[in-house]
Each structure stands twice: as structure tokens, then as C-alpha cells.
Coordinates of C-alpha atoms in Angstrom, one line a residue:
X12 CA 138.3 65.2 142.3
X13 CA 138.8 67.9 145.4
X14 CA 142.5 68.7 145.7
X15 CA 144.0 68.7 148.9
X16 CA 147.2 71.0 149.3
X17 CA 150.4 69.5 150.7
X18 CA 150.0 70.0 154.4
X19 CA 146.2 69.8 154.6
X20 CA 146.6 66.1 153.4
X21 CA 148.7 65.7 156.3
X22 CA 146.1 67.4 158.8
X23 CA 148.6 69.8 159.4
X24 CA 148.1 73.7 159.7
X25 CA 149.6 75.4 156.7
X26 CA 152.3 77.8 158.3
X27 CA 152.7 78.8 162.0
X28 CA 153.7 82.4 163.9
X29 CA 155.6 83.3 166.6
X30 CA 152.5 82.6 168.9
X31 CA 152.1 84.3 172.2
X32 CA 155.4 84.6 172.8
X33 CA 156.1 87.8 175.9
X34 CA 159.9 88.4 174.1
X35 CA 162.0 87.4 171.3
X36 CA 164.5 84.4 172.1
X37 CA 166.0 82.4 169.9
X38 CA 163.5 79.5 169.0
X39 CA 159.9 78.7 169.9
X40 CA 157.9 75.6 169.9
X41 CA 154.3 75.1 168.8
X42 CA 151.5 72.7 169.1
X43 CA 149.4 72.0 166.4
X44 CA 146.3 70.3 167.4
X45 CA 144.6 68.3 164.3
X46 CA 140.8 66.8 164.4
X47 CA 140.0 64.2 161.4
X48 CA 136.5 63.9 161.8
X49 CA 136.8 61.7 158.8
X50 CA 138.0 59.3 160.6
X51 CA 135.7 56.6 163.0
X52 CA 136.4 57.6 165.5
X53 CA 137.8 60.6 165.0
X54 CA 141.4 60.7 165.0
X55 CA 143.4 63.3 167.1
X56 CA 146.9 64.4 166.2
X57 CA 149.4 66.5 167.9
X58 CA 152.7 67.8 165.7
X59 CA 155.1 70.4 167.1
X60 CA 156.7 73.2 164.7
X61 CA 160.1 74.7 165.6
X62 CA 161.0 78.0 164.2
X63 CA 164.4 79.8 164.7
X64 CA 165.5 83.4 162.2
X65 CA 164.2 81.8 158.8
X66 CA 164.5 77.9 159.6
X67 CA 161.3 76.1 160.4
X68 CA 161.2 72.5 161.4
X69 CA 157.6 71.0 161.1
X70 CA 157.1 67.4 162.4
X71 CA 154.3 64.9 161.4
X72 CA 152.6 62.3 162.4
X73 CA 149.9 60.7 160.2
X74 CA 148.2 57.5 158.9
X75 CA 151.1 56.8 156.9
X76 CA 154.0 57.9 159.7
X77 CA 155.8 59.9 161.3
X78 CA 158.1 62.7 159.5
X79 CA 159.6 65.7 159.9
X80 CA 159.9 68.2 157.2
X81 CA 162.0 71.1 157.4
X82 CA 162.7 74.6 155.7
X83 CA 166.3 76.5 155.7
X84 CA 165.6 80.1 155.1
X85 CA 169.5 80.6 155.2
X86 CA 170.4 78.2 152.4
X87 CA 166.9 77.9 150.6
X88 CA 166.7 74.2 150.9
X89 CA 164.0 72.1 152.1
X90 CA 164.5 68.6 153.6
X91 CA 162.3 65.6 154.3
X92 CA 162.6 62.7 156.7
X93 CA 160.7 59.7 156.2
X94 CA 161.1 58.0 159.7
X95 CA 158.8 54.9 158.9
X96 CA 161.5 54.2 155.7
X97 CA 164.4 55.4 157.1
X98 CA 165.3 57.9 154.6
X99 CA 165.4 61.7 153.9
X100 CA 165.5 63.7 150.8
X101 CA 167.3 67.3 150.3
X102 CA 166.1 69.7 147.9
X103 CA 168.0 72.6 147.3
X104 CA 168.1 75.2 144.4
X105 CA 170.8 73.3 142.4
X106 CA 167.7 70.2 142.4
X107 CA 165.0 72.6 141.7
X108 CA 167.2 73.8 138.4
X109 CA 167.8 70.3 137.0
X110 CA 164.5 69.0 137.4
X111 CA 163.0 72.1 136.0
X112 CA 165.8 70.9 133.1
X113 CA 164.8 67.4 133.3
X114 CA 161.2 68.4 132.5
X115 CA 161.7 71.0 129.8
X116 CA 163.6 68.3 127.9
X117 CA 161.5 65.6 128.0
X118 CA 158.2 68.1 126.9
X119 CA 161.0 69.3 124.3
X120 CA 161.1 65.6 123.1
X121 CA 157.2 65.3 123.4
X122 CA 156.9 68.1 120.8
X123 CA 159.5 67.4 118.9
X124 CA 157.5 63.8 118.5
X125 CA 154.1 65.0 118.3
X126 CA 155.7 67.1 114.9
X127 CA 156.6 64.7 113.2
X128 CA 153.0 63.1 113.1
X129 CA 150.5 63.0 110.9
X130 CA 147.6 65.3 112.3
X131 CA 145.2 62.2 113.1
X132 CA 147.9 60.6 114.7
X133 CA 148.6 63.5 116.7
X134 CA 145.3 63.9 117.7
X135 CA 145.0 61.0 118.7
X136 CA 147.8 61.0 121.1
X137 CA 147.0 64.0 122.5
X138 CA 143.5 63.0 123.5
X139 CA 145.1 59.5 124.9
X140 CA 148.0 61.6 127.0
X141 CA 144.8 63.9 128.4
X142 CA 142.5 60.8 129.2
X143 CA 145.5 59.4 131.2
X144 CA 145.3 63.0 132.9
X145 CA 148.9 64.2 131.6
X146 CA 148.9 67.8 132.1
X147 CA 150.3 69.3 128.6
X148 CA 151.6 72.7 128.2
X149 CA 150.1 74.9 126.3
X150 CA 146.8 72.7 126.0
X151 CA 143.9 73.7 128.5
X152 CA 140.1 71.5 128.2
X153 CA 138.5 74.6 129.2
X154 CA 137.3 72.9 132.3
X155 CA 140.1 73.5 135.0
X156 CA 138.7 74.4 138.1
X157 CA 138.7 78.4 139.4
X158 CA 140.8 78.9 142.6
X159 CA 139.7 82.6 144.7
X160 CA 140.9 82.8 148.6
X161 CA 138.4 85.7 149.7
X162 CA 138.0 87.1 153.1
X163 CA 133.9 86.4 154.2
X164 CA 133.6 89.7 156.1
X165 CA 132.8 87.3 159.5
X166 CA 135.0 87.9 162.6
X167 CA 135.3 85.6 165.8
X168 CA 138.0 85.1 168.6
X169 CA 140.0 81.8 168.0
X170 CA 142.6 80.4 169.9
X171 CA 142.6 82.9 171.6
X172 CA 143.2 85.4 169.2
X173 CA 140.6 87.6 167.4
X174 CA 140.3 86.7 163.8
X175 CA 138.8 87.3 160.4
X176 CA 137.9 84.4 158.3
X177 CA 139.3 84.0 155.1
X178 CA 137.4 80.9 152.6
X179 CA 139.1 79.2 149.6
X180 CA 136.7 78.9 147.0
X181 CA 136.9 76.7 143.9
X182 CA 134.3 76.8 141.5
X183 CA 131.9 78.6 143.8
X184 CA 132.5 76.0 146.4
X185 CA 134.0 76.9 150.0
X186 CA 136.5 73.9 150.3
X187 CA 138.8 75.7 153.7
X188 CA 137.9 78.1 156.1
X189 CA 141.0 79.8 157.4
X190 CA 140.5 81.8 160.9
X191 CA 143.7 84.9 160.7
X192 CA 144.8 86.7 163.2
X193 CA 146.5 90.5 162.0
X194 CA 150.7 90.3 162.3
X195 CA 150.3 92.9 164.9
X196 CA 148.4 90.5 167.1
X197 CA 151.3 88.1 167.3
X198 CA 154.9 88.6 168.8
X199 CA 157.7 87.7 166.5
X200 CA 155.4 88.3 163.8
X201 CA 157.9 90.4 161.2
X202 CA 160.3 87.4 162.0
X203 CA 157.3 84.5 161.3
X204 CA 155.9 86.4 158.0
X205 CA 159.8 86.5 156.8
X206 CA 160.0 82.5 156.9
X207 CA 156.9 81.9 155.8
X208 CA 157.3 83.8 153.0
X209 CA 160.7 82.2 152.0
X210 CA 158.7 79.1 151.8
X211 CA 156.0 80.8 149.8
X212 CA 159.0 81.2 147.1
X213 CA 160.8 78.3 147.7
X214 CA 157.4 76.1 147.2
X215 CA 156.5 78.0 144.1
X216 CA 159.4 77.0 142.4
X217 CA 159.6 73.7 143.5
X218 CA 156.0 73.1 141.8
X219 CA 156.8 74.8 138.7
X220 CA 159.8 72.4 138.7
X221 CA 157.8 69.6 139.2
X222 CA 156.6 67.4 136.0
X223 CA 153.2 66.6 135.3
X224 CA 151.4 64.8 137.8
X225 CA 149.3 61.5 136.6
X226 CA 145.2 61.4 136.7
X227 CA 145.7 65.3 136.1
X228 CA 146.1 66.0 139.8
X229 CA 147.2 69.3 140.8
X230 CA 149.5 70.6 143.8
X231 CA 148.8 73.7 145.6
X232 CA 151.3 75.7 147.1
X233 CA 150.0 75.6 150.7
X234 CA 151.8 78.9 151.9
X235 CA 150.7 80.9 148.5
X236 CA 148.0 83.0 150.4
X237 CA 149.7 84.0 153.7
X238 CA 150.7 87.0 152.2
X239 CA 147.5 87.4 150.9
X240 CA 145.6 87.3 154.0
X241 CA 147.6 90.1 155.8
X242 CA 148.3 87.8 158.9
X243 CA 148.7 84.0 160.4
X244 CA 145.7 81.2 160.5
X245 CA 145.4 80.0 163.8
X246 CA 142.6 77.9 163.0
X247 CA 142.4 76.1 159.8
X248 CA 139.1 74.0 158.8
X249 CA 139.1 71.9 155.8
X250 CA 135.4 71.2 154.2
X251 CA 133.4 68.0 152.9
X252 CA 131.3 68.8 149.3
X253 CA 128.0 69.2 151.6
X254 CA 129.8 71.7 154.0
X255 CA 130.8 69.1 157.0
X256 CA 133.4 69.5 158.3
X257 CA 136.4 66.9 157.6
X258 CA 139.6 68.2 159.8
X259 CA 140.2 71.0 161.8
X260 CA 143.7 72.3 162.8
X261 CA 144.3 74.9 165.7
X262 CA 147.6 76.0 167.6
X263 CA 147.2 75.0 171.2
X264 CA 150.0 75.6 172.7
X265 CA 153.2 77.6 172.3
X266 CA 156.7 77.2 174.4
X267 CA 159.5 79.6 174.2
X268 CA 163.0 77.3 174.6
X269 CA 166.4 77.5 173.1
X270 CA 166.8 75.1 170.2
X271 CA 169.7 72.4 169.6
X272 CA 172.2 73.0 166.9
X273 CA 170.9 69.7 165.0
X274 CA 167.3 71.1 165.2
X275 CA 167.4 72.1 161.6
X276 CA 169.4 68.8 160.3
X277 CA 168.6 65.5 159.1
X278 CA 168.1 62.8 162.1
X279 CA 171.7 61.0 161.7
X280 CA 170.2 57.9 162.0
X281 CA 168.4 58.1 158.2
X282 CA 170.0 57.5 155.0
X283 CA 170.1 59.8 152.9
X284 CA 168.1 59.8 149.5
X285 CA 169.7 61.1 145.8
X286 CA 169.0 64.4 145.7
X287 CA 165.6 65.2 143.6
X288 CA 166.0 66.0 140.1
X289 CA 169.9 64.0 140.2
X290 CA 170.6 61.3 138.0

């Protein structure tokens, strides 16, 4: 089964810089420009991104709703607003900790069961917990997929920007073609790589928090190779089996404003969820 990281299953461009911007003000606003050519006929989607110091505010607007989701560099919390439910979740460091708690204890219990087994019957629920596609530490099948983001060597001007293109490659096969523009090409960039990187680690330890997910799916931390590629994406192309291309994402346009205090907070009108990882 192709994975799809977090944001490209939204259609969304995985991160954003301080685009085009002539001098640094307090907040910028961006225009992210998503093609599903999946879709008949093909669907066109426009989200916004807001970004202010560290904070970034990233709304969506999909097949299943609309959304925002939102990053605090300053606290190192992430919240998500479900507009078509009502509701929005907070996740801070406190909820990364207890879940990562939550999870270690219950594969502490799993052992702890599995010990006390005959071998057969161990076996035998092992293989049942791997058909079911539980992820279990410490066991591999020798089959799991090999993950490489490599720059092609190709360079283009995307928009607007020149750029090299960078490919994610699993298992030989080119599944995203990412179009990067160097830091030095953008303005604000030292303040865009900063927050983008905070999400980076904030994202890497919320999936190493999370527990196993079922049919053996895996997450990919859709930030993890910004730093990696030595600038920003501008144009992001996510890849059919055959080659086709499924949904393209590109930054097309870019407005310099000063942002409202409750840019960076929960809409007042949703409820709010139990923290992730609480009881």
C-alpha cells in the first residue's frame, strides 16, 4: 500500500517560506494552490498559511472539510480544528509524554503476556497480531519498504523561483517530486527554516509517541527532509505507481499583512477535545 504523509493526503504543500516578501513585517500570508488530478474532474483547492516568529497557522480545505491546523513555536504545541465537527484538539509536550507512557505500558503488558506463553502459543499470536498489521517492536518481516529523498541533479524555474528537484524514493520507486528553492533565494528565510524546523521536532516526537497504527500503516513526518534539502519546496508533485501525476501543490501567491492576536488560537466557537494521550 503507497503511504501518503500527513499533509500530502490533504493536498497540501508540506511546509511554506517567507515567500517573496521585499522586508520583514510581522506576519505573512500564502497561497497554496493544490491540483487533484485524481479527481473527475479535477479538483482545485486553495488554503492560506499564516506564519508569524515560530507560529504557523495552516488552513485546509478538503473532501472531508475544512480545518485549520496550527503550530506554536513559542510553547511547542500543536492544535487542530475540525470545523465540519466542531471540535479542536491540543497537543502539547505534557500529551506527547503520556501517550508515549500510555504506549510503553500497554507493549509492557503485551510482553509481559506473550512470556507467559507456551512457544506455539506465542507464535501463534504473534503471526495473528502481524496479519492484523500490528506493528510490534523489536519484530521486523524483513520486508518494510526503503525510504531515500535524493536530489535528481535536474534544475528548472518554478513559481517563479529557480529550483533543484529533490525525489522521494521508496523501493526504487519515485513516489514525490519536490521542486526547492536555496534559503538565500527567499526573504524571511532564517525566520521560515527556524519554524519549520520546530515542527520537524515537534512532529518526530509526536510519531514516536504514537501507538501502532492498524493494517500496518505507517506515518511520515512530512517536514523530516526540509532540512535535508537545504531550502523550501515551492512546488510539490505527488506520483501515481506508473509515474502520472496525482496532485500538484505550488505557492501562488504571497501577502505581507499584520496578523490578529487570535491568529494562532483555537476559533472560539469549537469545543474543545480531551487533550491526546489524557484519560
Amino acid at each position: 500500500m503507497r503511504r501518503r504523509s500527513i499533509l500530502a493526503a490533504t493536498g497540501l504543500l508540506a511546509a511554506l517560506p517567507l515567500l517573496g516578501a521585499s522586508d520583514w513585517n510581522p506576519g505573512v500570508v500564502f497561497e497554496i494552490t493544490t491540483v487533484d488530478h485524481t479527481a473527475s474532474p479535477a479538483r482545485t483547492e486553495v488554503n492560506t498559511l499564516e506564519i508569524e516568529g515560530t507560529n504557523l497557522a495552516m488552513a485546509i480545505d478538503g473532501p472531508e472539510g475544512e480545518g485549520r491546523v496550527i503550530y506554536l513555536g513559542d510553547s511547542n504545541e500543536l492544535i487542530i480544528e475540525d470545523h465540519a465537527n466542531g471540535t479542536y484538539t491540543r497537543i502539547d509536550q505534557a500529551a506527547l509524554d503520556q501517550l508515549a507512557g500510555q504506549v510503553s505500558a500497554a507493549m509492557a503488558q503485551l510482553d509481559e503476556m506473550l512470556a507467559g506463553l507456551p512457544e506455539e502459543q506465542r507464535e501463534m499470536v504473534l503471526q495473528m497480531q502481524q496479519q492484523a498489521g500490528m506493528q510490534i517492536p523489536g519484530m521486523t518481516s524483513g520486508d518494510e519498504p526503503v525510504l531515500e529523498v535524493r536530489a535528481s541533479g535536474r534544475t528548472d524555474t518554478r513559481a517563479g523561483y529557480p529550483v533543484t528537484e529533490w525525489e522521494l524514493v521508496e523501493d526504487g520507486e519515485v513516489q514525490r517530486r519536490m521542486w526547492v528553492t536555496p534559503w538565500s533565494e527567499i526573504d524571511g528565510g532564517d525566520e521560515a527554516r527556524e519554524a519549520l524546523m520546530g515542527m520537524v521536532t515537534f512532529f518526530d516526537a509526536f510519531l514516536a509517541a504514537m501507538p501502532p497504527m492498524p493494517g500496518g500503516a505507517m506515518i511520515q513526518n512530512p517536514f523530516s527532509s526540509i532540512d535535508q534539502m537545504g531550502g523550501m519546496p515551492v512546488v510539490t508533485e505527488e506520483l501515481a505507481a506508473d509515474g502520472s501525476l496525482e496532485v500538484e501543490s505550488e505557492v501562488t501567491g504571497v501577502e505581507r499583512r499584520t496578523l490578529g492576536a487570535d491568529t494562532f488560537q483555537p476559533d472560539p466557537q469549537l469545543t474543545a477535545l480531551p487533550t491526546m494521550g489524557g484519560e
